[in-house]
Amino acid sequence: MSRDITLEQAAERASQAEVILMILECYPHKLEDSELLAIVSLLKRLTGNVAAWLIEEQADLIKKEYKK
C-alpha cells in the first residue's frame, strides 16, 4: 500500500503538533480568533496525516498477521 508520508514525516508532524499545543497551553488567552483558527487548521492537517499513516500501518500489520 502506498503511503502519502513516510514514518519520519509522520514523526516530525506529530512533534510539530506537540510543540504547537505546548505553546497554546502557555498562552491560552493571548491569541486573536483568526490566529486560533489558523492554528487549529494547521493542527488538523498535521495530526490528520499522522492519524492516516498510523491507520494504514496498523491495517498492514493486521494483514501480515492473518497471512501467517
GROMACS .gro file of N, CA, C and O in nm:
model
  272
    1MET      N    1   0.084  -0.118   0.000
    1MET     CA    2   0.000   0.000   0.000
    1MET      C    3   0.089   0.125   0.000
    1MET      O    4   0.183   0.134   0.075
    2SER      N    5   0.057   0.218  -0.082
    2SER     CA    6   0.136   0.340  -0.094
    2SER      C    7   0.095   0.440   0.014
    2SER      O    8  -0.023   0.463   0.039
    3ARG      N    9   0.194   0.498   0.078
    3ARG     CA   10   0.169   0.597   0.183
    3ARG      C   11   0.191   0.738   0.127
    3ARG      O   12   0.278   0.760   0.044
    4ASP      N   13   0.113   0.834   0.177
    4ASP     CA   14   0.132   0.973   0.138
    4ASP      C   15   0.255   1.032   0.207
    4ASP      O   16   0.317   1.123   0.154
    5ILE      N   17   0.287   0.982   0.326
    5ILE     CA   18   0.402   1.031   0.402
    5ILE      C   19   0.482   0.913   0.456
    5ILE      O   20   0.432   0.802   0.464
    6THR      N   21   0.605   0.940   0.492
    6THR     CA   22   0.692   0.835   0.547
    6THR      C   23   0.680   0.833   0.699
    6THR      O   24   0.622   0.924   0.760
    7LEU      N   25   0.738   0.732   0.760
    7LEU     CA   26   0.741   0.724   0.905
    7LEU      C   27   0.809   0.846   0.964
    7LEU      O   28   0.762   0.905   1.061
    8GLU      N   29   0.919   0.887   0.904
    8GLU     CA   30   0.993   1.003   0.954
    8GLU      C   31   0.908   1.130   0.945
    8GLU      O   32   0.908   1.212   1.036
    9GLN      N   33   0.834   1.145   0.837
    9GLN     CA   34   0.747   1.262   0.822
    9GLN      C   35   0.633   1.258   0.925
    9GLN      O   36   0.597   1.362   0.981
   10ALA      N   37   0.578   1.141   0.948
   10ALA     CA   38   0.472   1.128   1.048
   10ALA      C   39   0.524   1.166   1.186
   10ALA      O   40   0.457   1.238   1.261
   11ALA      N   41   0.644   1.119   1.220
   11ALA     CA   42   0.703   1.153   1.350
   11ALA      C   43   0.729   1.302   1.361
   11ALA      O   44   0.702   1.363   1.465
   12GLU      N   45   0.778   1.363   1.255
   12GLU     CA   46   0.806   1.507   1.255
   12GLU      C   47   0.678   1.588   1.271
   12GLU      O   48   0.672   1.684   1.347
   13ARG      N   49   0.573   1.547   1.202
   13ARG     CA   50   0.446   1.619   1.210
   13ARG      C   51   0.384   1.605   1.349
   13ARG      O   52   0.327   1.700   1.402
   14ALA      N   53   0.396   1.487   1.408
   14ALA     CA   54   0.346   1.468   1.544
   14ALA      C   55   0.423   1.557   1.641
   14ALA      O   56   0.365   1.618   1.732
   15SER      N   57   0.553   1.566   1.622
   15SER     CA   58   0.637   1.652   1.707
   15SER      C   59   0.599   1.799   1.690
   15SER      O   60   0.590   1.874   1.788
   16GLN      N   61   0.576   1.842   1.567
   16GLN     CA   62   0.535   1.980   1.541
   16GLN      C   63   0.402   2.011   1.608
   16GLN      O   64   0.385   2.118   1.668
   17ALA      N   65   0.308   1.918   1.600
   17ALA     CA   66   0.177   1.937   1.663
   17ALA      C   67   0.193   1.949   1.815
   17ALA      O   68   0.129   2.033   1.878
   18GLU      N   69   0.280   1.869   1.871
   18GLU     CA   70   0.304   1.875   2.015
   18GLU      C   71   0.360   2.010   2.057
   18GLU      O   72   0.317   2.069   2.156
   19VAL      N   73   0.454   2.063   1.980
   19VAL     CA   74   0.512   2.195   2.011
   19VAL      C   75   0.405   2.303   2.003
   19VAL      O   76   0.396   2.390   2.091
   20ILE      N   77   0.324   2.299   1.900
   20ILE     CA   78   0.217   2.398   1.886
   20ILE      C   79   0.122   2.392   2.004
   20ILE      O   80   0.083   2.495   2.060
   21LEU      N   81   0.086   2.272   2.047
   21LEU     CA   82  -0.005   2.258   2.161
   21LEU      C   83   0.059   2.306   2.291
   21LEU      O   84  -0.009   2.364   2.376
   22MET      N   85   0.189   2.286   2.307
   22MET     CA   86   0.257   2.338   2.426
   22MET      C   87   0.255   2.490   2.427
   22MET      O   88   0.236   2.552   2.532
   23ILE      N   89   0.273   2.551   2.310
   23ILE     CA   90   0.267   2.698   2.301
   23ILE      C   91   0.127   2.747   2.337
   23ILE      O   92   0.111   2.844   2.413
   24LEU      N   93   0.025   2.680   2.285
   24LEU     CA   94  -0.112   2.719   2.317
   24LEU      C   95  -0.140   2.706   2.466
   24LEU      O   96  -0.213   2.788   2.524
   25GLU      N   97  -0.084   2.605   2.527
   25GLU     CA   98  -0.103   2.583   2.670
   25GLU      C   99  -0.042   2.698   2.752
   25GLU      O  100  -0.098   2.740   2.853
   26CYS      N  101   0.069   2.751   2.706
   26CYS     CA  102   0.137   2.860   2.777
   26CYS      C  103   0.070   2.995   2.755
   26CYS      O  104   0.079   3.084   2.840
   27TYR      N  105   0.008   3.015   2.640
   27TYR     CA  106  -0.052   3.144   2.605
   27TYR      C  107  -0.198   3.127   2.560
   27TYR      O  108  -0.235   3.167   2.450
   28PRO      N  109  -0.283   3.074   2.646
   28PRO     CA  110  -0.419   3.040   2.601
   28PRO      C  111  -0.507   3.160   2.567
   28PRO      O  112  -0.595   3.149   2.483
   29HIS      N  113  -0.484   3.275   2.628
   29HIS     CA  114  -0.574   3.389   2.606
   29HIS      C  115  -0.505   3.505   2.537
   29HIS      O  116  -0.554   3.617   2.539
   30LYS      N  117  -0.391   3.479   2.473
   30LYS     CA  118  -0.315   3.587   2.411
   30LYS      C  119  -0.322   3.585   2.258
   30LYS      O  120  -0.248   3.656   2.193
   31LEU      N  121  -0.411   3.503   2.204
   31LEU     CA  122  -0.420   3.492   2.058
   31LEU      C  123  -0.556   3.545   2.012
   31LEU      O  124  -0.658   3.528   2.079
   32GLU      N  125  -0.555   3.606   1.896
   32GLU     CA  126  -0.679   3.652   1.833
   32GLU      C  127  -0.753   3.533   1.774
   32GLU      O  128  -0.694   3.428   1.747
   33ASP      N  129  -0.883   3.550   1.751
   33ASP     CA  130  -0.963   3.442   1.694
   33ASP      C  131  -0.907   3.394   1.561
   33ASP      O  132  -0.905   3.274   1.533
   34SER      N  133  -0.864   3.487   1.477
   34SER     CA  134  -0.811   3.449   1.346
   34SER      C  135  -0.682   3.367   1.360
   34SER      O  136  -0.657   3.274   1.283
   35GLU      N  137  -0.601   3.400   1.461
   35GLU     CA  138  -0.478   3.324   1.485
   35GLU      C  139  -0.511   3.183   1.535
   35GLU      O  140  -0.448   3.085   1.492
   36LEU      N  141  -0.610   3.173   1.622
   36LEU     CA  142  -0.652   3.042   1.671
   36LEU      C  143  -0.706   2.956   1.557
   36LEU      O  144  -0.678   2.836   1.551
   37LEU      N  145  -0.783   3.017   1.468
   37LEU     CA  146  -0.837   2.943   1.354
   37LEU      C  147  -0.726   2.889   1.266
   37LEU      O  148  -0.730   2.773   1.222
   38ALA      N  149  -0.624   2.970   1.241
   38ALA     CA  150  -0.510   2.925   1.161
   38ALA      C  151  -0.436   2.810   1.231
   38ALA      O  152  -0.396   2.713   1.166
   39ILE      N  153  -0.420   2.820   1.361
   39ILE     CA  154  -0.351   2.716   1.436
   39ILE      C  155  -0.432   2.586   1.436
   39ILE      O  156  -0.377   2.477   1.417
   40VAL      N  157  -0.562   2.598   1.454
   40VAL     CA  158  -0.647   2.479   1.451
   40VAL      C  159  -0.640   2.411   1.315
   40VAL      O  160  -0.632   2.288   1.305
   41SER      N  161  -0.642   2.489   1.208
   41SER     CA  162  -0.631   2.432   1.073
   41SER      C  163  -0.498   2.360   1.054
   41SER      O  164  -0.493   2.252   0.996
   42LEU      N  165  -0.391   2.420   1.103
   42LEU     CA  166  -0.259   2.358   1.093
   42LEU      C  167  -0.254   2.228   1.172
   42LEU      O  168  -0.207   2.125   1.123
   43LEU      N  169  -0.306   2.230   1.294
   43LEU     CA  170  -0.307   2.108   1.377
   43LEU      C  171  -0.390   1.998   1.312
   43LEU      O  172  -0.353   1.881   1.317
   44LYS      N  173  -0.501   2.036   1.253
   44LYS     CA  174  -0.586   1.938   1.185
   44LYS      C  175  -0.509   1.869   1.073
   44LYS      O  176  -0.513   1.748   1.058
   45ARG      N  177  -0.436   1.950   0.995
   45ARG     CA  178  -0.359   1.895   0.884
   45ARG      C  179  -0.245   1.806   0.935
   45ARG      O  180  -0.223   1.696   0.885
   46LEU      N  181  -0.173   1.854   1.036
   46LEU     CA  182  -0.060   1.777   1.090
   46LEU      C  183  -0.105   1.646   1.151
   46LEU      O  184  -0.050   1.539   1.121
   47THR      N  185  -0.205   1.651   1.238
   47THR     CA  186  -0.248   1.530   1.308
   47THR      C  187  -0.328   1.438   1.218
   47THR      O  188  -0.325   1.316   1.235
   48GLY      N  189  -0.401   1.494   1.121
   48GLY     CA  190  -0.477   1.410   1.028
   48GLY      C  191  -0.385   1.322   0.945
   48GLY      O  192  -0.412   1.203   0.925
   49ASN      N  193  -0.275   1.377   0.897
   49ASN     CA  194  -0.179   1.298   0.819
   49ASN      C  195  -0.115   1.189   0.904
   49ASN      O  196  -0.094   1.077   0.858
   50VAL      N  197  -0.083   1.222   1.029
   50VAL     CA  198  -0.023   1.123   1.118
   50VAL      C  199  -0.124   1.012   1.147
   50VAL      O  200  -0.090   0.894   1.142
   51ALA      N  201  -0.248   1.050   1.176
   51ALA     CA  202  -0.351   0.950   1.204
   51ALA      C  203  -0.373   0.858   1.084
   51ALA      O  204  -0.383   0.736   1.100
   52ALA      N  205  -0.378   0.916   0.965
   52ALA     CA  206  -0.396   0.835   0.845
   52ALA      C  207  -0.280   0.738   0.827
   52ALA      O  208  -0.301   0.620   0.793
   53TRP      N  209  -0.159   0.783   0.851
   53TRP     CA  210  -0.041   0.697   0.838
   53TRP      C  211  -0.050   0.581   0.937
   53TRP      O  212  -0.026   0.466   0.902
   54LEU      N  213  -0.085   0.613   1.062
   54LEU     CA  214  -0.094   0.509   1.165
   54LEU      C  215  -0.204   0.407   1.133
   54LEU      O  216  -0.185   0.287   1.153
   55ILE      N  217  -0.317   0.453   1.082
   55ILE     CA  218  -0.426   0.363   1.046
   55ILE      C  219  -0.383   0.269   0.934
   55ILE      O  220  -0.408   0.148   0.938
   56GLU      N  221  -0.315   0.323   0.832
   56GLU     CA  222  -0.267   0.240   0.722
   56GLU      C  223  -0.163   0.140   0.771
   56GLU      O  224  -0.164   0.022   0.731
   57GLU      N  225  -0.073   0.184   0.856
   57GLU     CA  226   0.030   0.095   0.909
   57GLU      C  227  -0.033  -0.017   0.991
   57GLU      O  228   0.006  -0.133   0.979
   58GLN      N  229  -0.129   0.016   1.074
   58GLN     CA  230  -0.197  -0.084   1.154
   58GLN      C  231  -0.269  -0.186   1.066
   58GLN      O  232  -0.264  -0.307   1.091
   59ALA      N  233  -0.335  -0.138   0.961
   59ALA     CA  234  -0.405  -0.229   0.868
   59ALA      C  235  -0.306  -0.325   0.802
   59ALA      O  236  -0.335  -0.445   0.789
   60ASP      N  237  -0.190  -0.275   0.762
   60ASP     CA  238  -0.088  -0.362   0.702
   60ASP      C  239  -0.037  -0.465   0.801
   60ASP      O  240  -0.017  -0.582   0.765
   61LEU      N  241  -0.018  -0.425   0.925
   61LEU     CA  242   0.030  -0.520   1.027
   61LEU      C  243  -0.074  -0.630   1.053
   61LEU      O  244  -0.039  -0.747   1.068
   62ILE      N  245  -0.200  -0.593   1.054
   62ILE     CA  246  -0.307  -0.692   1.075
   62ILE      C  247  -0.311  -0.789   0.958
   62ILE      O  248  -0.323  -0.911   0.977
   63LYS      N  249  -0.297  -0.738   0.836
   63LYS     CA  250  -0.294  -0.825   0.717
   63LYS      C  251  -0.180  -0.925   0.725
   63LYS      O  252  -0.195  -1.043   0.693
   64LYS      N  253  -0.063  -0.877   0.766
   64LYS     CA  254   0.054  -0.965   0.778
   64LYS      C  255   0.031  -1.073   0.883
   64LYS      O  256   0.072  -1.187   0.865
   65GLU      N  257  -0.034  -1.039   0.992
   65GLU     CA  258  -0.062  -1.136   1.098
   65GLU      C  259  -0.158  -1.246   1.048
   65GLU      O  260  -0.142  -1.363   1.081
   66TYR      N  261  -0.258  -1.207   0.971
   66TYR     CA  262  -0.355  -1.304   0.920
   66TYR      C  263  -0.293  -1.397   0.816
   66TYR      O  264  -0.338  -1.509   0.798
   67LYS      N  265  -0.189  -1.351   0.748
   67LYS     CA  266  -0.125  -1.433   0.645
   67LYS      C  267  -0.036  -1.539   0.705
   67LYS      O  268   0.000  -1.635   0.638
   68LYS      N  269   0.000  -1.526   0.832
   68LYS     CA  270   0.090  -1.624   0.896
   68LYS      C  271   0.025  -1.755   0.920
   68LYS      O  272  -0.080  -1.785   0.932
   0.00000   0.00000   0.00000
